[in-house]
Backbone as a chain_set.jsonl record, in Angstrom:
{"seq": "MDLIRVVEQLFHEYGYLVLLIGLPLDFMALPVPPGNSTLTHTGFLASKDVLHGLSAIAMALTGSIIGSPSRM", "coords": {"N": [[35.306, 26.29, -82.485], [36.951, 28.771, -84.185], [40.066, 28.602, -85.982], [41.841, 30.512, -87.706], [41.16, 32.915, -85.96], [42.235, 32.396, -82.767], [44.422, 32.317, -83.823], [45.467, 34.412, -84.724], [44.535, 36.371, -82.557], [46.318, 35.62, -80.51], [48.863, 36.983, -81.816], [47.82, 39.613, -81.867], [47.915, 39.934, -79.49], [50.184, 38.944, -78.295], [52.619, 38.926, -80.273], [55.906, 38.147, -81.382], [56.503, 36.845, -79.777], [54.836, 34.392, -79.956], [55.655, 32.993, -82.204], [58.052, 31.995, -80.89], [57.583, 30.631, -78.537], [55.605, 29.245, -79.436], [55.68, 27.551, -81.349], [58.226, 25.569, -80.553], [56.334, 24.189, -78.705], [54.767, 23.428, -80.759], [56.137, 20.809, -81.697], [55.82, 18.853, -79.296], [53.351, 18.344, -79.297], [51.218, 19.647, -78.334], [48.073, 21.484, -77.429], [47.699, 23.69, -78.947], [47.806, 26.139, -81.15], [48.337, 24.794, -84.743], [51.86, 24.382, -86.072], [51.989, 25.083, -89.13], [49.685, 26.474, -89.757], [49.859, 28.542, -87.889], [52.958, 29.908, -89.34], [51.733, 29.945, -91.737], [50.025, 32.33, -91.659], [52.085, 34.252, -90.304], [53.365, 34.789, -92.475], [51.034, 35.734, -93.842], [50.902, 38.402, -92.125], [53.396, 39.313, -92.175], [53.194, 40.214, -95.029], [51.696, 42.159, -94.885], [52.943, 43.786, -93.438], [52.329, 44.191, -91.073], [54.172, 42.691, -89.229], [57.374, 42.484, -89.037], [59.493, 40.827, -91.832], [62.06, 39.709, -91.444], [62.47, 39.83, -89.126], [60.214, 37.826, -88.426], [61.28, 35.815, -89.445], [63.523, 35.082, -88.278], [62.413, 34.554, -85.691], [60.935, 32.131, -85.821], [62.636, 30.314, -86.738], [64.259, 30.288, -85.103], [62.593, 29.284, -82.788], [62.252, 27.007, -83.776], [64.148, 25.563, -84.076], [64.637, 24.67, -81.196], [62.632, 23.893, -80.881], [63.072, 21.505, -81.966], [63.189, 18.006, -82.358], [66.178, 16.541, -80.531], [68.804, 14.909, -82.578], [71.065, 13.517, -81.439]], "CA": [[36.261, 27.333, -82.721], [38.108, 29.332, -85.332], [41.873, 28.25, -85.683], [42.516, 31.922, -87.69], [40.738, 33.632, -84.707], [43.02, 32.142, -82.296], [45.795, 32.274, -83.97], [45.084, 36.231, -84.752], [44.292, 37.327, -80.976], [48.027, 35.572, -79.677], [49.849, 37.722, -82.549], [47.849, 40.765, -81.413], [48.793, 39.821, -77.405], [52.032, 38.528, -78.022], [54.181, 39.089, -81.4], [57.187, 37.37, -81.662], [56.485, 35.528, -78.95], [54.055, 33.507, -80.78], [57.076, 31.67, -82.522], [59.345, 31.669, -80.507], [57.379, 29.968, -77.489], [54.974, 28.362, -79.86], [56.485, 26.633, -82.543], [58.464, 24.455, -79.775], [54.75, 23.821, -78.185], [53.757, 22.213, -81.568], [56.649, 19.301, -81.773], [55.222, 18.28, -78.108], [52.074, 17.982, -79.885], [50.621, 20.312, -77.389], [47.08, 21.922, -77.826], [48.151, 24.653, -79.345], [47.335, 26.383, -82.991], [49.611, 24.461, -85.409], [53.134, 25.195, -86.607], [52.241, 25.801, -90.083], [48.721, 27.673, -89.491], [50.735, 29.855, -87.437], [53.603, 29.927, -90.022], [51.277, 30.608, -92.526], [49.566, 33.518, -91.05], [52.826, 34.472, -89.75], [53.551, 35.171, -94.174], [50.047, 36.942, -94.204], [51.119, 39.877, -91.362], [54.423, 39.979, -92.604], [52.987, 41.033, -96.261], [50.491, 42.849, -94.665], [53.816, 44.902, -93.01], [52.005, 44.172, -89.428], [55.262, 41.941, -88.92], [58.968, 42.593, -90.167], [59.705, 39.582, -92.438], [63.563, 39.414, -91.156], [62.218, 39.205, -87.154], [59.391, 36.895, -87.737], [62.124, 34.127, -89.65], [64.258, 34.507, -87.313], [62.15, 33.729, -84.842], [60.254, 30.632, -86.242], [64.222, 29.876, -87.079], [64.492, 30.118, -83.221], [61.168, 28.538, -81.615], [62.26, 25.737, -84.276], [65.129, 24.941, -83.341], [64.509, 24.849, -79.353], [61.761, 22.567, -80.41], [63.196, 20.197, -82.901], [64.042, 16.812, -80.821], [67.761, 16.356, -80.475], [69.179, 13.591, -83.05], [72.313, 12.598, -81.059]], "C": [[37.281, 27.605, -83.729], [39.346, 29.63, -85.455], [42.365, 29.669, -86.119], [42.26, 32.747, -86.589], [42.008, 34.116, -83.533], [44.464, 32.549, -82.394], [46.563, 34.364, -84.283], [45.453, 37.274, -82.864], [45.397, 36.915, -80.158], [49.3, 36.682, -80.726], [49.639, 38.844, -81.82], [48.021, 40.577, -79.509], [50.006, 39.791, -77.11], [52.918, 38.543, -78.907], [54.684, 38.293, -81.569], [56.662, 36.41, -81.169], [55.736, 34.274, -79.12], [54.975, 31.992, -81.504], [57.604, 31.274, -81.794], [58.791, 30.34, -79.24], [56.362, 28.488, -78.315], [54.982, 27.253, -80.699], [57.256, 25.745, -81.771], [57.234, 23.983, -79.332], [54.553, 22.866, -79.09], [54.841, 20.619, -81.577], [55.975, 18.706, -79.937], [54.009, 17.788, -78.562], [50.708, 18.555, -78.744], [49.416, 20.783, -77.665], [46.927, 23.068, -78.407], [47.757, 25.225, -80.736], [48.823, 25.241, -83.411], [50.534, 25.417, -85.852], [52.819, 25.669, -88.228], [51.006, 26.519, -90.002], [49.209, 28.937, -89.314], [51.74, 30.329, -87.947], [53.109, 30.876, -90.975], [50.607, 31.942, -92.271], [50.608, 34.692, -90.596], [53.484, 35.615, -91.2], [52.24, 35.965, -93.949], [50.224, 38.38, -93.351], [51.932, 39.836, -92.138], [54.211, 40.598, -94.197], [52.248, 41.966, -96.024], [51.539, 44.723, -93.684], [53.086, 45.308, -91.361], [53.1, 43.475, -88.513], [56.859, 42.445, -90.031], [59.368, 41.042, -90.421], [60.61, 38.891, -91.872], [63.098, 38.88, -89.589], [61.48, 38.448, -87.424], [60.01, 35.181, -88.561], [63.063, 34.181, -88.742], [63.861, 33.65, -85.779], [61.395, 32.532, -84.912], [61.417, 30.106, -86.655], [64.406, 28.717, -85.283], [63.982, 29.467, -82.824], [61.45, 27.094, -82.075], [63.244, 24.593, -84.287], [65.088, 24.886, -81.742], [63.677, 23.635, -79.571], [62.209, 21.213, -81.114], [64.204, 18.849, -81.558], [65.637, 16.685, -81.242], [67.519, 14.968, -81.492], [70.824, 13.205, -82.538], [72.034, 11.433, -80.442]], "O": [[38.222, 26.881, -84.053], [39.808, 30.724, -85.128], [43.141, 30.244, -85.356], [43.237, 33.383, -86.194], [42.539, 35.205, -83.316], [45.311, 32.923, -81.584], [47.565, 35.053, -84.095], [46.131, 38.182, -82.382], [45.638, 37.585, -79.155], [50.404, 37.013, -80.295], [50.555, 39.343, -81.167], [48.255, 41.409, -78.633], [50.713, 40.266, -76.221], [54.061, 38.221, -78.584], [54.041, 37.34, -82.011], [56.349, 35.35, -81.71], [55.994, 33.246, -78.494], [54.96, 30.766, -81.396], [57.807, 30.06, -81.802], [59.449, 29.315, -79.064], [56.349, 27.296, -78.007], [54.315, 26.22, -80.639], [57.071, 24.648, -82.299], [57.114, 22.881, -79.867], [54.252, 21.714, -78.776], [54.329, 19.504, -81.477], [55.756, 17.508, -80.112], [53.651, 16.693, -78.129], [49.633, 18.016, -78.48], [49.376, 20.419, -78.841], [45.782, 23.517, -78.347], [47.287, 24.351, -81.465], [49.841, 24.98, -82.769], [50.403, 26.629, -86.022], [53.436, 26.67, -88.593], [51.319, 27.677, -90.281], [49.161, 29.963, -89.991], [52.02, 31.382, -87.374], [53.52, 32.014, -91.204], [50.955, 32.729, -93.152], [50.228, 35.858, -90.496], [53.904, 36.766, -91.081], [52.507, 37.163, -93.854], [49.745, 39.408, -93.829], [51.545, 40.327, -93.199], [55.031, 41.431, -94.584], [52.035, 42.755, -96.945], [51.197, 45.883, -93.456], [53.25, 46.333, -90.699], [53.054, 43.583, -87.288], [57.121, 42.62, -91.221], [59.531, 40.206, -89.533], [60.432, 37.693, -91.651], [63.346, 37.791, -89.071], [61.671, 37.615, -86.538], [59.578, 34.035, -88.44], [63.474, 33.082, -88.37], [64.412, 32.784, -85.1], [61.262, 31.913, -83.856], [61.138, 29.003, -87.126], [64.536, 27.607, -84.768], [64.656, 28.624, -82.231], [61.17, 26.115, -81.383], [63.213, 23.37, -84.425], [66.142, 25.355, -81.315], [63.754, 22.612, -78.89], [61.769, 20.094, -80.85], [65.069, 18.799, -80.684], [66.023, 16.782, -82.407], [66.573, 14.185, -81.414], [71.628, 12.655, -83.291], [72.945, 10.672, -80.118]]}, "num_chains": 1, "name": "protein.A"}
């Protein structure tokens, strides 16, 4: 399975939701594309103007906050 193709397909079908939903799933160690690969590809897509950079950052930040375990 080619990980980059999977991430590309997910972005093509779901756009920013990949960041909002995929990053929290990465924290739960589910078998989804790893967060680092997803974020790297997000930066690539933003540099090619496929994704808007600020929107991608906002979704990635929100997804990371949702998925991060509580430290209280």
